[in-house]
Short mmCIF file of C-alpha atoms and ligand atoms in Angstrom, two decimals:
data_model
loop_
_atom_site.label_atom_id
_atom_site.label_comp_id
_atom_site.label_asym_id
_atom_site.label_seq_id
_atom_site.Cartn_x
_atom_site.Cartn_y
_atom_site.Cartn_z
CA MET A 1 130.19 291.66 -4.88
CA GLU A 2 128.69 295.16 -4.96
CA LEU A 3 126.19 295.90 -2.23
CA ASP A 4 123.43 298.45 -2.48
CA SER A 5 124.35 301.15 0.05
CA SER A 6 120.84 300.91 1.51
CA PHE A 7 121.99 297.53 2.80
CA ASP A 8 124.58 299.01 5.16
CA ILE A 9 124.30 297.76 8.71
CA PRO A 10 122.38 300.38 10.71
CA PRO A 11 124.48 302.00 13.43
CA SER A 12 121.88 301.57 16.15
CA SER A 13 122.16 298.32 18.02
CA ILE A 14 119.40 295.80 17.49
CA PRO A 15 118.00 293.96 20.51
CA TYR A 16 119.45 290.56 21.33
CA TYR A 17 116.10 288.85 21.02
CA ARG A 18 116.56 289.20 17.29
CA VAL A 19 119.48 286.76 17.61
CA ALA A 20 116.85 284.04 17.95
CA GLU A 21 115.92 284.71 14.34
CA PHE A 22 119.24 283.32 13.24
CA ALA A 23 118.77 280.09 15.15
CA SER A 24 116.08 278.90 12.77
CA LYS A 25 116.90 279.91 9.28
CA LEU A 26 117.93 279.23 5.76
CA ARG A 27 121.24 281.05 5.73
CA VAL A 28 122.75 281.66 2.31
CA ILE A 29 126.45 282.39 2.72
CA ILE A 30 128.33 283.61 -0.32
CA GLU A 31 132.10 283.29 -0.25
CA LYS A 32 134.57 284.54 -2.83
CA ASP A 33 135.86 281.23 -4.13
CA TYR A 34 136.06 277.48 -3.58
CA ALA A 35 138.77 277.72 -0.91
CA ALA A 36 136.82 280.25 1.15
CA MET A 37 133.61 278.23 0.73
CA SER A 38 135.41 275.11 1.95
CA ARG A 39 136.92 276.85 4.98
CA ARG A 40 133.57 278.33 5.93
CA ALA A 41 131.77 274.99 5.69
CA ALA A 42 134.51 273.17 7.60
CA GLY A 43 134.21 275.82 10.31
CA ILE A 44 130.48 275.11 10.64
CA ILE A 45 131.13 271.36 10.98
CA ALA A 46 134.01 271.88 13.44
CA LYS A 47 131.79 274.11 15.59
CA GLU A 48 129.19 271.35 15.71
CA MET A 49 131.85 268.78 16.67
CA LYS A 50 133.26 270.95 19.44
CA SER A 51 129.85 271.58 20.98
CA ARG A 52 128.95 267.89 20.63
CA PRO A 53 132.00 265.56 20.73
CA ASN A 54 129.84 262.55 19.83
CA ALA A 55 128.00 264.36 17.04
CA VAL A 56 126.50 262.38 14.18
CA LEU A 57 127.75 263.78 10.88
CA GLY A 58 126.04 263.10 7.56
CA LEU A 59 128.73 263.06 4.87
CA ALA A 60 128.77 263.48 1.11
CA THR A 61 131.04 262.55 -1.78
CA GLY A 62 131.81 264.25 -5.10
CA SER A 63 134.24 267.04 -5.98
CA THR A 64 132.54 269.74 -3.95
CA PRO A 65 133.24 268.52 -0.38
CA LEU A 66 136.91 267.67 -1.04
CA GLY A 67 138.10 271.08 0.17
CA VAL A 68 136.00 270.75 3.34
CA TYR A 69 137.57 267.38 4.08
CA GLN A 70 141.07 268.80 3.50
CA GLU A 71 140.31 271.60 5.92
CA LEU A 72 138.91 269.19 8.54
CA ILE A 73 142.06 267.06 8.19
CA ARG A 74 144.19 270.17 8.64
CA MET A 75 142.23 271.08 11.78
CA HIS A 76 142.65 267.54 13.05
CA GLU A 77 146.42 267.66 12.47
CA THR A 78 147.16 271.17 13.67
CA GLU A 79 144.31 272.07 16.03
CA ASN A 80 143.50 268.67 17.55
CA LEU A 81 140.02 268.53 16.08
CA ASP A 82 138.89 265.24 17.57
CA PHE A 83 136.85 262.66 15.68
CA SER A 84 137.18 259.87 18.28
CA GLY A 85 133.56 260.14 19.42
CA ILE A 86 132.11 261.19 16.06
CA ARG A 87 129.73 258.91 14.19
CA THR A 88 129.17 259.30 10.45
CA PHE A 89 126.57 258.27 7.89
CA ASN A 90 127.21 258.74 4.19
CA LEU A 91 124.46 259.79 1.85
CA ASP A 92 124.90 257.24 -0.86
CA GLU A 93 126.87 254.55 -2.64
CA TYR A 94 126.79 253.08 -6.12
CA TYR A 95 124.82 249.87 -6.54
CA ARG A 96 126.92 246.78 -7.17
CA LEU A 97 130.25 248.57 -7.23
CA ARG A 98 132.62 246.73 -4.91
CA PRO A 99 133.68 248.78 -1.89
CA ASP A 100 137.33 248.33 -2.89
CA HIS A 101 136.69 249.70 -6.41
CA PRO A 102 138.70 252.95 -6.62
CA GLU A 103 135.56 254.92 -7.57
CA SER A 104 133.28 253.50 -4.88
CA TYR A 105 132.23 255.97 -2.24
CA HIS A 106 133.75 253.65 0.36
CA SER A 107 137.14 254.20 -1.34
CA PHE A 108 136.48 257.92 -1.74
CA MET A 109 135.75 258.40 1.95
CA SER A 110 138.73 256.33 3.13
CA LYS A 111 141.14 258.11 0.84
CA ASN A 112 139.87 261.65 1.28
CA LEU A 113 138.93 261.68 4.96
CA PHE A 114 138.73 258.59 7.14
CA GLU A 115 142.37 257.43 6.73
CA LYS A 116 143.58 260.86 7.83
CA ILE A 117 141.51 261.45 10.96
CA ASN A 118 140.91 259.53 14.18
CA VAL A 119 137.34 258.42 13.50
CA LYS A 120 136.68 254.88 14.74
CA PRO A 121 135.90 252.47 11.85
CA GLU A 122 132.96 251.05 13.82
CA ASN A 123 131.44 254.56 13.92
CA VAL A 124 131.41 254.90 10.13
CA SER A 125 128.39 253.92 8.03
CA ILE A 126 128.17 254.01 4.24
CA PRO A 127 125.33 252.40 2.27
CA ASP A 128 126.21 248.91 1.09
CA GLY A 129 125.59 248.73 -2.64
CA MET A 130 126.55 245.04 -2.57
CA ALA A 131 123.88 243.99 -0.05
CA THR A 132 121.99 240.90 -1.20
CA ASP A 133 118.69 242.25 0.06
CA ILE A 134 118.86 245.97 -0.73
CA GLY A 135 115.37 246.64 0.63
CA LEU A 136 116.28 245.16 4.00
CA PHE A 137 119.61 246.95 4.01
CA CYS A 138 117.87 250.30 3.39
CA GLU A 139 115.40 249.68 6.20
CA ASN A 140 118.29 248.90 8.56
CA TYR A 141 120.23 251.98 7.45
CA GLU A 142 117.28 254.15 8.44
CA LYS A 143 117.06 252.31 11.75
CA ARG A 144 120.79 252.79 12.41
CA ILE A 145 120.45 256.55 11.84
CA LYS A 146 117.50 256.64 14.21
CA ASP A 147 119.31 254.56 16.85
CA ALA A 148 122.27 256.96 16.67
CA GLY A 149 119.87 259.73 17.69
CA GLY A 150 119.52 261.15 14.17
CA ILE A 151 122.01 263.14 12.10
CA ASP A 152 123.15 266.39 13.74
CA ILE A 153 124.46 268.01 10.58
CA GLN A 154 124.17 266.69 7.03
CA LEU A 155 126.65 267.86 4.42
CA LEU A 156 125.21 268.03 0.88
CA GLY A 157 126.39 268.80 -2.63
CA ILE A 158 123.93 269.60 -5.39
CA GLY A 159 123.77 268.03 -8.84
CA ARG A 160 123.30 270.13 -11.98
CA ASP A 161 119.78 268.72 -12.06
CA GLY A 162 119.17 269.94 -8.50
CA HIS A 163 119.55 266.56 -6.83
CA ILE A 164 120.70 266.01 -3.25
CA GLY A 165 122.15 262.62 -2.47
CA PHE A 166 121.11 260.69 -5.57
CA ASN A 167 117.53 261.93 -5.30
CA GLU A 168 117.03 262.64 -8.96
CA PRO A 169 114.22 264.86 -10.29
CA GLY A 170 110.87 263.24 -9.58
CA SER A 171 111.96 261.62 -6.31
CA SER A 172 109.30 261.61 -3.65
CA LEU A 173 109.94 264.43 -1.21
CA GLY A 174 109.10 261.95 1.55
CA SER A 175 111.43 259.22 0.25
CA ARG A 176 113.67 257.20 2.56
CA THR A 177 116.88 255.27 1.85
CA ARG A 178 116.35 253.16 -1.26
CA LEU A 179 117.69 252.05 -4.62
CA LYS A 180 117.51 254.83 -7.18
CA THR A 181 117.94 254.87 -10.96
CA LEU A 182 120.35 257.61 -12.02
CA THR A 183 119.51 260.06 -14.79
CA GLU A 184 121.54 260.20 -17.99
CA GLU A 185 122.86 263.61 -16.94
CA THR A 186 124.15 262.27 -13.62
CA ILE A 187 125.70 259.25 -15.33
CA ARG A 188 127.45 261.60 -17.77
CA ASP A 189 128.58 263.93 -14.97
CA ASN A 190 130.03 261.02 -13.01
CA ALA A 191 131.70 259.52 -16.08
CA ARG A 192 134.70 261.80 -15.51
CA PHE A 193 135.70 259.60 -12.59
CA PHE A 194 135.60 256.37 -14.60
CA ASP A 195 137.71 255.17 -17.52
CA ASN A 196 134.65 255.17 -19.75
CA GLU A 197 130.93 255.88 -19.54
CA GLY A 198 130.09 252.19 -19.90
CA GLU A 199 131.62 251.57 -16.47
CA VAL A 200 129.54 254.18 -14.64
CA PRO A 201 126.90 252.54 -12.45
CA HIS A 202 123.31 253.34 -13.39
CA PHE A 203 121.89 252.76 -9.92
CA ALA A 204 122.73 253.91 -6.43
CA VAL A 205 121.56 253.35 -2.87
CA THR A 206 120.78 256.76 -1.45
CA MET A 207 119.27 258.34 1.61
CA GLY A 208 115.88 259.69 0.60
CA VAL A 209 114.74 263.30 0.61
CA GLY A 210 112.74 262.52 3.75
CA THR A 211 115.83 261.01 5.40
CA ILE A 212 117.80 264.18 4.62
CA LEU A 213 115.00 266.39 5.94
CA GLY A 214 115.21 264.41 9.20
CA ALA A 215 118.72 265.75 9.95
CA LYS A 216 118.82 268.50 12.59
CA LYS A 217 120.90 270.82 10.40
CA LEU A 218 121.65 270.82 6.69
CA LEU A 219 124.79 272.24 5.11
CA MET A 220 124.63 272.42 1.34
CA LEU A 221 127.63 273.50 -0.73
CA ALA A 222 127.94 274.51 -4.34
CA SER A 223 130.85 275.84 -6.34
CA GLY A 224 131.20 276.97 -9.94
CA SER A 225 128.97 278.47 -12.59
CA ASN A 226 127.74 275.04 -13.76
CA LYS A 227 125.79 274.83 -10.48
CA ALA A 228 124.33 278.36 -10.62
CA ARG A 229 121.02 277.38 -12.19
CA ALA A 230 120.43 274.45 -9.82
CA VAL A 231 121.26 276.69 -6.85
CA ARG A 232 118.84 279.35 -8.03
CA ASP A 233 116.08 276.79 -8.60
CA ALA A 234 116.72 275.23 -5.17
CA ILE A 235 116.82 278.46 -3.16
CA GLU A 236 114.55 280.81 -5.04
CA GLY A 237 112.33 278.50 -7.08
CA PRO A 238 109.23 276.66 -5.97
CA VAL A 239 109.54 273.60 -3.74
CA SER A 240 109.29 270.77 -6.19
CA ALA A 241 110.17 267.12 -6.61
CA GLN A 242 111.71 268.22 -9.92
CA VAL A 243 114.49 269.95 -7.94
CA THR A 244 114.91 267.87 -4.82
CA ALA A 245 117.33 270.39 -3.25
CA SER A 246 114.38 272.81 -3.08
CA VAL A 247 113.19 270.94 0.04
CA LEU A 248 115.84 272.87 1.91
CA GLN A 249 113.24 275.63 1.98
CA LEU A 250 111.10 273.41 4.24
CA HIS A 251 113.84 272.68 6.78
CA PRO A 252 114.22 274.95 9.83
CA ASN A 253 118.01 274.97 10.10
CA VAL A 254 119.94 275.23 6.85
CA PHE A 255 123.27 276.66 5.78
CA VAL A 256 123.88 277.03 2.06
CA VAL A 257 127.51 277.94 1.44
CA LEU A 258 128.30 279.03 -2.11
CA ASP A 259 131.14 280.54 -4.02
CA GLU A 260 130.37 283.63 -6.09
CA GLU A 261 130.04 281.68 -9.34
CA ALA A 262 127.50 279.27 -7.90
CA ALA A 263 125.59 282.25 -6.47
CA SER A 264 125.69 284.19 -9.75
CA MET A 265 122.09 283.48 -10.80
CA LEU A 266 120.49 284.28 -7.43
CA SER A 267 118.32 287.37 -7.67
CA ARG A 268 118.61 288.32 -3.99
CA SER A 269 122.37 287.98 -3.39
CA ALA A 270 122.76 291.46 -1.92
CA TYR A 271 120.09 290.69 0.64
CA TYR A 272 121.72 287.36 1.60
CA VAL A 273 125.06 289.11 2.07
CA TYR A 274 123.41 291.74 4.22
CA VAL A 275 121.58 289.17 6.36
CA GLU A 276 124.83 287.26 6.81
CA ARG A 277 126.68 290.36 7.96
CA MET A 278 123.91 291.00 10.46
CA ALA A 279 123.99 287.40 11.68
CA GLU A 280 127.75 287.58 12.17
CA LYS A 281 127.40 290.84 14.06
CA PHE A 282 124.72 289.42 16.37
CA GLU A 283 126.65 286.24 16.95
CA ALA A 284 129.78 288.18 17.80
CA GLU A 285 127.83 290.36 20.25
CA ALA A 286 126.10 287.36 21.78
CA GLY A 287 129.42 285.50 21.95
CA THR A 288 128.03 282.44 20.17
P1 LIG B 1 129.92 267.22 -7.37
O1 LIG B 1 128.55 266.40 -7.22
O2 LIG B 1 130.26 267.69 -5.99
O3 LIG B 1 130.91 266.22 -7.88
O4 LIG B 1 129.65 268.34 -8.31
C1 LIG B 1 127.51 266.94 -6.48
C2 LIG B 1 126.32 266.02 -6.53
O5 LIG B 1 126.04 265.43 -7.57
O6 LIG B 1 125.63 265.91 -5.50
#
């Protein structure tokens, strides 16, 4: 990505107090491709886990976080990244899809992460789309998150319609875990995982936008040009229930990690790259 030369880092050193600026921020990090995006995001999660061995991780499903999970597994296998004290809460699960269905998010998480790391099964929570009383289940899910001390870092993908979790356009920005009706676009997008569209669930149990905003840090990922418009609307558009990812602008501690294609419609990319270089410089100097 070409940078305006006026964005070069000034040679004079900037006082350390400015480091504080980077502690409370919406950081937009643009990496070259999917692999680099995944490594960067995994590094952010691993840093959290090392500073807090019993951290509470909010996890996501979909194609986007797969590379992050592969990198975390690699770090577990080769660098002893330890999940033994880690607790996890997943964002969502399809309604009335059995947990042992190959496309359930229970199956996804087992296959792509949990079976390959040393997380304790009793520390893992995924919404139960089979619960008889969904309302009660959702209330308890919120309570469990609260009892765990809240989510330290919540991983998020973004839908083409700008959703986070399954909070489709029009979701209340204060919503909590609940049953949600999926949009036709989301059903179509998810159809690629099922044998035919008729099989794709039309409902899901999802953390609400308010639940997500309650996490201490948010880490949203996006890859590919088909996400570029949603990313632009979320980061540079108005905060709106029509693009639920836009609430990231209201949260004090957000990392958005993108590949270049997903960042391609942002109008201020050069500035984000510059800010990121400055943040890295300050962090290196401060030894954080
Ligand atoms: P994807 O889904 O990672 O499969 O693109 C993202 C989402 O819908 O949140």
